[in-house]
N, C-alpha and C. Protein backbone atom coordinates (compact mmCIF):
# COMPACT_ATOMS: atom_id res chain seq x y z
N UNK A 1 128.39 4.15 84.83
CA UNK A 1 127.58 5.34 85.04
C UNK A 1 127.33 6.02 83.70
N UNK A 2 126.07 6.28 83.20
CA UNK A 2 125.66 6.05 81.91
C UNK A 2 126.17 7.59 82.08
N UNK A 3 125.90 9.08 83.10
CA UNK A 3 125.65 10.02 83.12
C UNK A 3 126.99 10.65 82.77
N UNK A 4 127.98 9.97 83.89
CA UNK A 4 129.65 10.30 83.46
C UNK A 4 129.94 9.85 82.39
N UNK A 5 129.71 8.72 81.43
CA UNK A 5 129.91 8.39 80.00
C UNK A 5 129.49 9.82 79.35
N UNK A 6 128.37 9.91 79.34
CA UNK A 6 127.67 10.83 78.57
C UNK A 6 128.22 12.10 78.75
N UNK A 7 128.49 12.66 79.83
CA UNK A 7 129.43 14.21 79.90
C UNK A 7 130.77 13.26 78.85
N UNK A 8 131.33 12.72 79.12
CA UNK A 8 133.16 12.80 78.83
C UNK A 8 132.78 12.56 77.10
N UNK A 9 131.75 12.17 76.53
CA UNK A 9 131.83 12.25 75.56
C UNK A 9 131.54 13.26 74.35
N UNK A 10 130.96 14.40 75.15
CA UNK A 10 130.14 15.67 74.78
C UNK A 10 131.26 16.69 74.64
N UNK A 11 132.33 16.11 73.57
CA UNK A 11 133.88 16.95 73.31
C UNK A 11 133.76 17.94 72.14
N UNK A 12 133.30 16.89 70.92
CA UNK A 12 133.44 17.59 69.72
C UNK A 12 132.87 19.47 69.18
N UNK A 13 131.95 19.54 70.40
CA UNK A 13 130.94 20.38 70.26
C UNK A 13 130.31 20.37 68.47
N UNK A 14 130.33 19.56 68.23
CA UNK A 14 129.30 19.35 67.22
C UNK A 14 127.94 18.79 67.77
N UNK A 15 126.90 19.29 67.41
CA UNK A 15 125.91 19.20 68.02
C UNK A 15 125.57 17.76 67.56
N UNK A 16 125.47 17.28 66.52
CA UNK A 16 124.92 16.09 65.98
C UNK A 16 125.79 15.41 65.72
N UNK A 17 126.60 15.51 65.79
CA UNK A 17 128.21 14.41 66.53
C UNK A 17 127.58 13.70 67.50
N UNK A 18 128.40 14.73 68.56
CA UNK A 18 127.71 14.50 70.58
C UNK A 18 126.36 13.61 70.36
N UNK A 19 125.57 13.95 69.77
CA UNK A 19 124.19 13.38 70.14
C UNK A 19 124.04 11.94 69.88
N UNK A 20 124.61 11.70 68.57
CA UNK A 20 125.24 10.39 67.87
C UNK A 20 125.55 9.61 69.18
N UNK A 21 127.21 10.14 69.73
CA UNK A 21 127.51 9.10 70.91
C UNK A 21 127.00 9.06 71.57
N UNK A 22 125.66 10.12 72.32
CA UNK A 22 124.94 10.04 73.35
C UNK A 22 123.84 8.57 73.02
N UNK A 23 123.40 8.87 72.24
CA UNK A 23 122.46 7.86 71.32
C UNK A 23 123.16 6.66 72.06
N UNK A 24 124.24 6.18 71.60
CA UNK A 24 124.75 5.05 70.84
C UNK A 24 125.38 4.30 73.16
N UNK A 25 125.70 5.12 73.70
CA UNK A 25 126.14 5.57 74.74
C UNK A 25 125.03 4.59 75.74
N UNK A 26 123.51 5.23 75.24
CA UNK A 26 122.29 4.82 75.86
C UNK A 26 121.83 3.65 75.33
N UNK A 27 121.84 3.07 73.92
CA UNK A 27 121.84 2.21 73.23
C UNK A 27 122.63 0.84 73.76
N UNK A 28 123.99 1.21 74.29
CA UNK A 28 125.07 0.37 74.88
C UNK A 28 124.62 -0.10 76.03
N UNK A 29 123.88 0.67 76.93
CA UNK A 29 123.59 0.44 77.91
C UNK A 29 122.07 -0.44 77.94
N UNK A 30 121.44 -0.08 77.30
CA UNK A 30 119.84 -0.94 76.93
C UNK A 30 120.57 -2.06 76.59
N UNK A 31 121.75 -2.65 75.51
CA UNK A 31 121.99 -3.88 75.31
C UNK A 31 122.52 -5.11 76.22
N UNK A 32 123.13 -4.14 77.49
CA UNK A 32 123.96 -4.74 78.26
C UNK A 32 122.74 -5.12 79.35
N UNK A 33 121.68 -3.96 79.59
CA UNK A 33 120.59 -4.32 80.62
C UNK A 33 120.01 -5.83 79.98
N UNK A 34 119.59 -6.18 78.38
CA UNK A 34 118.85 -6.45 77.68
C UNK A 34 119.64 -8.40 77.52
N UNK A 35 121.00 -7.79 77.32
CA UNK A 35 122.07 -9.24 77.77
C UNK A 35 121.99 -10.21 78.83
N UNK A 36 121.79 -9.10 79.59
CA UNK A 36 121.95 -9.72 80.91
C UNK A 36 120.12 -10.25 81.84
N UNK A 37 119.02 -9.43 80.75
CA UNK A 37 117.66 -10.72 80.81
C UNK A 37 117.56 -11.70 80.28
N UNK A 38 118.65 -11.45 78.86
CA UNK A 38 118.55 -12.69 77.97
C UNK A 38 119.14 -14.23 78.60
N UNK A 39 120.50 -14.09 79.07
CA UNK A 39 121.28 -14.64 79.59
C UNK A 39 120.71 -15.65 81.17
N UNK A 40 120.22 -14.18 81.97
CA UNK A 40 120.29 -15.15 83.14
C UNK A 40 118.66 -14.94 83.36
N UNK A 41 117.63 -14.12 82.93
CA UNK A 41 116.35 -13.90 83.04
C UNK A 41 115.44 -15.31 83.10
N UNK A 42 114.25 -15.49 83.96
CA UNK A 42 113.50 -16.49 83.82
C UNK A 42 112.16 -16.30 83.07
N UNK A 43 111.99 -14.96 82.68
CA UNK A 43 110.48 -15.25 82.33
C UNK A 43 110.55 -15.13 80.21
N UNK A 44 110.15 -15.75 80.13
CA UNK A 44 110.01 -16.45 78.56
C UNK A 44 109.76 -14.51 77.66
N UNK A 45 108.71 -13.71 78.17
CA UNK A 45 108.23 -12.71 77.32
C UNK A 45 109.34 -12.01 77.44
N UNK A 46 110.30 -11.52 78.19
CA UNK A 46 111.04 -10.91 78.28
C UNK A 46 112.78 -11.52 77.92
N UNK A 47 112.60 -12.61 77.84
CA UNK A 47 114.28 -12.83 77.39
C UNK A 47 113.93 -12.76 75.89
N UNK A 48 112.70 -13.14 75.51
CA UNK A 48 112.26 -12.69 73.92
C UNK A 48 112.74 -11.71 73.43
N UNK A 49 111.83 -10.39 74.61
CA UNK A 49 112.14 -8.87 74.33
C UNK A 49 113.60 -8.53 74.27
N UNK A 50 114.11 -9.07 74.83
CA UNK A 50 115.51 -9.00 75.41
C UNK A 50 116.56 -9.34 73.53
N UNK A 51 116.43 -10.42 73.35
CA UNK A 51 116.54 -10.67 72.39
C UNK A 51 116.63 -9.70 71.15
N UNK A 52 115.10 -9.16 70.90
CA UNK A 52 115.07 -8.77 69.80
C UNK A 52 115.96 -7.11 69.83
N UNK A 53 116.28 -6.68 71.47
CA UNK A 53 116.53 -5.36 71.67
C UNK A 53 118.26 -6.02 71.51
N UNK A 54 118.71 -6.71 71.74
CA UNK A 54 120.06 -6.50 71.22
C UNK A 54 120.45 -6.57 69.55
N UNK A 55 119.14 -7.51 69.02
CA UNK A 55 119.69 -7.28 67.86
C UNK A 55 119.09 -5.58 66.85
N UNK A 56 118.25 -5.59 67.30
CA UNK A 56 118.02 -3.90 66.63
C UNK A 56 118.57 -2.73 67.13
N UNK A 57 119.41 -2.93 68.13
CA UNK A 57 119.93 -2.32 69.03
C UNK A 57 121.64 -2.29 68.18
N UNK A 58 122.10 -3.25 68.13
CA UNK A 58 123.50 -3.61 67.21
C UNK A 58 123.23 -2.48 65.97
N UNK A 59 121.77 -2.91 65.10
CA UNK A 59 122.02 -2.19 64.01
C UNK A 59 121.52 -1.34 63.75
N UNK A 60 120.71 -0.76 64.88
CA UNK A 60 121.01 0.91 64.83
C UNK A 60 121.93 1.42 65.01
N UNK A 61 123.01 1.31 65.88
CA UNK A 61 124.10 1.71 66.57
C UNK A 61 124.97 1.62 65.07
N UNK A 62 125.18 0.60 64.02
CA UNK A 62 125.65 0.78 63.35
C UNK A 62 125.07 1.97 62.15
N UNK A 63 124.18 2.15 61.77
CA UNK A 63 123.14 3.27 61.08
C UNK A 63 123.70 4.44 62.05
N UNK A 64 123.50 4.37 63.44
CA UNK A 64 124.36 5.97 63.84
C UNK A 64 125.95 6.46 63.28
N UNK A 65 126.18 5.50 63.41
CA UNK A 65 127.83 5.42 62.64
C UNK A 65 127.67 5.84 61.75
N UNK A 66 126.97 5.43 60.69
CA UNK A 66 127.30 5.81 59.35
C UNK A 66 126.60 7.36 58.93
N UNK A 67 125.59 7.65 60.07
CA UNK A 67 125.55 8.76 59.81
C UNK A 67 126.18 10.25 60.36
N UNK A 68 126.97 9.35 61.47
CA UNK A 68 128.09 10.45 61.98
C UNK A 68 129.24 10.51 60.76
N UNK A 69 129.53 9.42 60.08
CA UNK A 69 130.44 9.71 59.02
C UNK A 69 129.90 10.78 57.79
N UNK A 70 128.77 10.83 57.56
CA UNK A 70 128.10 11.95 56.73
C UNK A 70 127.87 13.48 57.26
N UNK A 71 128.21 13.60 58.36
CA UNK A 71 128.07 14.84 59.04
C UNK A 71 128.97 15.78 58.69
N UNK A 72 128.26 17.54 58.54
CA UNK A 72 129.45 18.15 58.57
C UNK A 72 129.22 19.35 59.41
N UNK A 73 130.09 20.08 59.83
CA UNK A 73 130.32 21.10 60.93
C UNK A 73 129.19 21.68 60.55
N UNK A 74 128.06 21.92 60.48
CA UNK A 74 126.57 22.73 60.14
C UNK A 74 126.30 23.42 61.28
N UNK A 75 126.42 22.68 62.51
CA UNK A 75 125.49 22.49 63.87
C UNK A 75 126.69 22.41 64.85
N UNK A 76 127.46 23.28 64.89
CA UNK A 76 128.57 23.76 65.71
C UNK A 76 128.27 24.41 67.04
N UNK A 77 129.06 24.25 68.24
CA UNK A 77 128.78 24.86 69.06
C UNK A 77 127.84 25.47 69.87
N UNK A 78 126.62 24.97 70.03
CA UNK A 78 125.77 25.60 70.59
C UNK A 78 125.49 25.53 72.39
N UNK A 79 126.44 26.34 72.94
CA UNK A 79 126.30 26.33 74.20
C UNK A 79 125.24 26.57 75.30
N UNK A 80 124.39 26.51 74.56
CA UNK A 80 122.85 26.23 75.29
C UNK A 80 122.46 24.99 75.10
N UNK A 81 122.68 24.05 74.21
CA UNK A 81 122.87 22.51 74.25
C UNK A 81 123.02 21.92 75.05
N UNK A 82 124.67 22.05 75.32
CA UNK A 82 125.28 21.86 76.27
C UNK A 82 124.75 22.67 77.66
N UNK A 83 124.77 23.30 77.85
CA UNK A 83 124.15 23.85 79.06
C UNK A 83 123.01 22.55 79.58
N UNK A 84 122.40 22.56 78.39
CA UNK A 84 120.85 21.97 79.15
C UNK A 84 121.04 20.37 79.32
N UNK A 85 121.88 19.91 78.57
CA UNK A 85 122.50 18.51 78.42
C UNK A 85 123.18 18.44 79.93
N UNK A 86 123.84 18.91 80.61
CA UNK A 86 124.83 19.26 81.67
C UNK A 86 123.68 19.22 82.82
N UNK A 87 122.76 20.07 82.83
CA UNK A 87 121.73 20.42 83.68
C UNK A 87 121.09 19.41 83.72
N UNK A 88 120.56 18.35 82.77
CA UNK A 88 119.53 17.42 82.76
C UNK A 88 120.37 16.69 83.25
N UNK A 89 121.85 15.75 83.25
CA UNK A 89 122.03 15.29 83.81
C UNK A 89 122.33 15.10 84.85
N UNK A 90 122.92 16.28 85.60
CA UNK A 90 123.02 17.12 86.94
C UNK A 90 121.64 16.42 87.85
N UNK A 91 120.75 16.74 87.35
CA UNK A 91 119.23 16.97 87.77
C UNK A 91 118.75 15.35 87.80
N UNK A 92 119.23 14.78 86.50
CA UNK A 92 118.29 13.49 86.69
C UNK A 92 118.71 12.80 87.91
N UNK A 93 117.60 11.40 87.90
CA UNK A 93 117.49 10.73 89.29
C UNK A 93 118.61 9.51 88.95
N UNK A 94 119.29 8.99 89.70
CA UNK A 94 120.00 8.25 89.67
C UNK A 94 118.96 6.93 89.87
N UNK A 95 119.61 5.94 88.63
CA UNK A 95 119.06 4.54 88.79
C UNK A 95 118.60 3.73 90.44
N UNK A 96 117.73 3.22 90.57
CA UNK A 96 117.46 2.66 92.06
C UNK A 96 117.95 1.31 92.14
N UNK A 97 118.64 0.76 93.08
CA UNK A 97 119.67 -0.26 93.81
C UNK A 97 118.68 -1.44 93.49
N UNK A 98 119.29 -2.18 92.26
CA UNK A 98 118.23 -3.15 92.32
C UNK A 98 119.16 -4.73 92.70
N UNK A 99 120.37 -4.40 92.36
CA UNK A 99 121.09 -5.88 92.48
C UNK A 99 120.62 -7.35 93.45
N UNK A 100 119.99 -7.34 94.40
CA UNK A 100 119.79 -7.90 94.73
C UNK A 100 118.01 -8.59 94.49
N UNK A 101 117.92 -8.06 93.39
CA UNK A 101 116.54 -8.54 92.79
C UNK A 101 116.55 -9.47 91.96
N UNK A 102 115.74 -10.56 91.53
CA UNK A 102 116.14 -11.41 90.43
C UNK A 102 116.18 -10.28 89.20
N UNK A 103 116.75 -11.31 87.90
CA UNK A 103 116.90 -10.64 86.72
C UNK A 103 115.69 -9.71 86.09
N UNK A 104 114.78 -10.71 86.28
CA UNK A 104 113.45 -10.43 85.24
C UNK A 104 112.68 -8.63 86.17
N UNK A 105 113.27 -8.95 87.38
CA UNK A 105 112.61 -7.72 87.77
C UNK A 105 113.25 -6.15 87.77
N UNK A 106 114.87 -6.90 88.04
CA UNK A 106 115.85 -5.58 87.52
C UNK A 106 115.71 -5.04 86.35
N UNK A 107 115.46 -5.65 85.19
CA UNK A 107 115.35 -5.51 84.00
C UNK A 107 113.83 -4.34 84.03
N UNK A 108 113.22 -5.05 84.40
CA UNK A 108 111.50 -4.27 84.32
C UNK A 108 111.43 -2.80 85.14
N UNK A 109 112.81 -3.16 86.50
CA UNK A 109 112.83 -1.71 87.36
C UNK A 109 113.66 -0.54 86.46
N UNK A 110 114.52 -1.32 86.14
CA UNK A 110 115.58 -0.44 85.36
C UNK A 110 114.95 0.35 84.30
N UNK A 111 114.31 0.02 83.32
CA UNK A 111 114.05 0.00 81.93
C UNK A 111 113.55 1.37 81.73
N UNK A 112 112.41 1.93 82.52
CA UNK A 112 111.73 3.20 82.59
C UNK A 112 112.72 4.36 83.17
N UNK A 113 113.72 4.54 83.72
CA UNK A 113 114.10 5.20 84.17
C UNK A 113 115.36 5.59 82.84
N UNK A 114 115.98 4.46 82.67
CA UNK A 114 116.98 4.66 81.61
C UNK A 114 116.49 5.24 80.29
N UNK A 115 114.77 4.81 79.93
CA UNK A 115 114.51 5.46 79.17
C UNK A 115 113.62 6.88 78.91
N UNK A 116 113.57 7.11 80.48
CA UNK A 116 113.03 8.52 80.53
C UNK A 116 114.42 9.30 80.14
N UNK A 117 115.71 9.18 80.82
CA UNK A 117 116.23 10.03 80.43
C UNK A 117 117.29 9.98 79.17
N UNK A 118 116.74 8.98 78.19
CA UNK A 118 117.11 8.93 76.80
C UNK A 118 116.56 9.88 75.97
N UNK A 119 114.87 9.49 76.32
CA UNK A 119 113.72 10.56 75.98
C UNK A 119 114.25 12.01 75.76
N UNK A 120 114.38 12.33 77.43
CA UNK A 120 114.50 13.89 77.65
C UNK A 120 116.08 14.72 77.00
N UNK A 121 117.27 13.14 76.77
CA UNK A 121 117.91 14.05 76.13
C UNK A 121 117.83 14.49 74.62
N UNK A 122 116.62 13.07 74.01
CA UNK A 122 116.48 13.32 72.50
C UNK A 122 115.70 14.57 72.50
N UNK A 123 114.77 14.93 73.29
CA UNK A 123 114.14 15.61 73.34
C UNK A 123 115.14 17.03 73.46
N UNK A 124 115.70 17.24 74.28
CA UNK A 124 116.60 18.90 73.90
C UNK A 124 117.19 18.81 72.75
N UNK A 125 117.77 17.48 71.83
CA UNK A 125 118.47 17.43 71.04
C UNK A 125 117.68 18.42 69.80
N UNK A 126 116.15 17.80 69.77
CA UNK A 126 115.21 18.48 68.98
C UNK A 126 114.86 19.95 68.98
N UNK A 127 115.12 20.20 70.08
CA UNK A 127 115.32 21.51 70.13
C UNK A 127 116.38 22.67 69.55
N UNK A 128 117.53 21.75 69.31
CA UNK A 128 118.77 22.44 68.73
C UNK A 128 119.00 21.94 67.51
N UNK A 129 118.63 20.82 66.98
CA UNK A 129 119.22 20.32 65.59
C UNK A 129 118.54 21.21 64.64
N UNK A 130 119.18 20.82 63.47
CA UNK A 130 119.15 21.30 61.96
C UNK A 130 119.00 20.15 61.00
N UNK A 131 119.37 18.98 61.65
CA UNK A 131 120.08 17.67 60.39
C UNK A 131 118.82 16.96 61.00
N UNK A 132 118.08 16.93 59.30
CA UNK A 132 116.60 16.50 59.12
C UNK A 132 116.55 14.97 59.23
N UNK A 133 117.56 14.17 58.74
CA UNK A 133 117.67 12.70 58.99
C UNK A 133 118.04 12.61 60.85
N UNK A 134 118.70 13.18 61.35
CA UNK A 134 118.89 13.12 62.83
C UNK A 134 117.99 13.35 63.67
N UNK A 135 117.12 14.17 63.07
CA UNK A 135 116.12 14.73 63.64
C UNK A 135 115.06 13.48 63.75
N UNK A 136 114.64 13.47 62.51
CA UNK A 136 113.92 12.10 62.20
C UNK A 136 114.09 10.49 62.97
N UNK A 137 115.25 10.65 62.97
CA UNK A 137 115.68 9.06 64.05
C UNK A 137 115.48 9.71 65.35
N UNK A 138 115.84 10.98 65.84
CA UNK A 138 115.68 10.71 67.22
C UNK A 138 114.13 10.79 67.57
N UNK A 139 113.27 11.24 66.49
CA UNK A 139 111.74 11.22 67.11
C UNK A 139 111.44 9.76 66.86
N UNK A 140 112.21 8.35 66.14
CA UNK A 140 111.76 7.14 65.86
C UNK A 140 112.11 6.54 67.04
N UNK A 141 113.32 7.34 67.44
CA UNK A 141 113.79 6.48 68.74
C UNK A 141 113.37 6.66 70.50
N UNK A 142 112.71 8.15 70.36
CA UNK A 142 111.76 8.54 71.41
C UNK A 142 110.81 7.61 70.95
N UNK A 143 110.47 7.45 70.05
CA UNK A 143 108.87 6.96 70.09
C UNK A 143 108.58 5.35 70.66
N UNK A 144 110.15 5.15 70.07
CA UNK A 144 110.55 3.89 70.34
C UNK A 144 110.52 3.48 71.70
N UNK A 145 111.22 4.42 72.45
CA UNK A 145 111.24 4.28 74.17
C UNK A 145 110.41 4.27 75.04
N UNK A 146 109.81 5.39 74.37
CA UNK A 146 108.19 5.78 75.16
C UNK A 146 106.96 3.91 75.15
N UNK A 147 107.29 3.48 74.01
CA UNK A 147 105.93 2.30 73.44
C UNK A 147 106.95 1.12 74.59
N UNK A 148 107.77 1.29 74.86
CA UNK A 148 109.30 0.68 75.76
C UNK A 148 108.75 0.54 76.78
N UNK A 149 108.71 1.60 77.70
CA UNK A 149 107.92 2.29 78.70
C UNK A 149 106.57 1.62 79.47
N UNK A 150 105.37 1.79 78.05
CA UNK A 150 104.17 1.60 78.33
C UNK A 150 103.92 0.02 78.16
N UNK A 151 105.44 -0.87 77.33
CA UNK A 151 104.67 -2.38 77.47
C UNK A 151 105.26 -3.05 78.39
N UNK A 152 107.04 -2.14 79.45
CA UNK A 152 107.07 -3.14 80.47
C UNK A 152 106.29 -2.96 81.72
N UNK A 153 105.28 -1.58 81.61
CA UNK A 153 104.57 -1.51 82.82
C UNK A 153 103.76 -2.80 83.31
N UNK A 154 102.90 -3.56 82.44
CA UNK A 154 102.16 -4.89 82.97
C UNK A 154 102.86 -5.69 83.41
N UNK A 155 104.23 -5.89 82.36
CA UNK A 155 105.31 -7.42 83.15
C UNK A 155 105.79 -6.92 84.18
N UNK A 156 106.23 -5.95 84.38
CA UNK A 156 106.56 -5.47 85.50
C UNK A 156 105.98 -5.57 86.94
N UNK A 157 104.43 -5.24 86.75
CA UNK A 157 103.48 -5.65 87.61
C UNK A 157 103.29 -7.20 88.32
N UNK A 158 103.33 -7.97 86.96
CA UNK A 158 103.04 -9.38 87.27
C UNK A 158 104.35 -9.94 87.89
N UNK A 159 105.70 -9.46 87.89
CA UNK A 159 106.80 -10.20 88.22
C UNK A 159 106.45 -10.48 89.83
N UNK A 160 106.60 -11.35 90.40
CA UNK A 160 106.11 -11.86 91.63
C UNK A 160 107.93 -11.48 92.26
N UNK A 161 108.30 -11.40 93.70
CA UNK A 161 109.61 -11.03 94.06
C UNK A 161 109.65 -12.30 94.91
């Protein structure tokens, strides 16, 4: 449960800490969706996609690291963060029951939902940060999700059940 990960890790109250593991949290979870098209998936465009998202996926996750090690208490405490972080996940929709679907289509059902609410948390993040490199990756990595979004809508379509 990506949502209970994401509260138990929202300790440090550093704002751009938290966001780091949130990142990295959602990141974990795209690789494991992304594993598991590669692995058992049948359709050729997507164990591709699949592919290339675990490996840019690995080394961003490592680039978040290294920039949680450069962080310093700047961006402390902001309990309206948290508030809205708490609320959005409260609020969001829980993933829809796909297990009994082949791979290629779980993958295509899943994908938009996990990354709407990656979106919406980079998106409050932007609202509270200060740290101009953090800032900067999370609008590369919205942008990233969103173009995510709009190219599994066709495969998605064509997957026959």
């Amino acid at each position: 449960d990506v949502n209970g990960h994401v509260n138990s890790i929202m300790n440090s109250k550093i704002i751009d800490a938290d966001v780091i593991e949130i990142m990295k949290v959602y990141n974990q979870a795209f690789m494991e969706m992304a594993y598991m098209e590669m692995t058992k998936g049948q359709n050729a465009t997507l164990k591709k996609w699949a592919s290339d998202i675990l490996a840019s996926k690995k080394t961003e996750n490592i680039a978040l690291s290294k920039m949680k090690e450069k962080l310093t208490s700047a961006n402390l405490h902001d309990d309206s963060f948290y508030e809205d972080v708490n609320r959005f996940l409260q609020d969001s929709l829980f993933l829809p029951e796909t297990s009994t679907l082949p791979v290629d289509k779980q993958f295509a059902i899943l994908l938009a939902p996990h990354h709407r609410r990656a979106i919406d948390v980079g998106r409050l993040y932007l609202k509270h940060s200060t740290n101009a490199e953090l800032k900067a990756f999370t609008q590369m990595w919205i942008k990233e999700y969103e173009q995510d979004i709009m190219r599994i809508k066709p495969i998605d379509e064509g997957i026959k059940l």
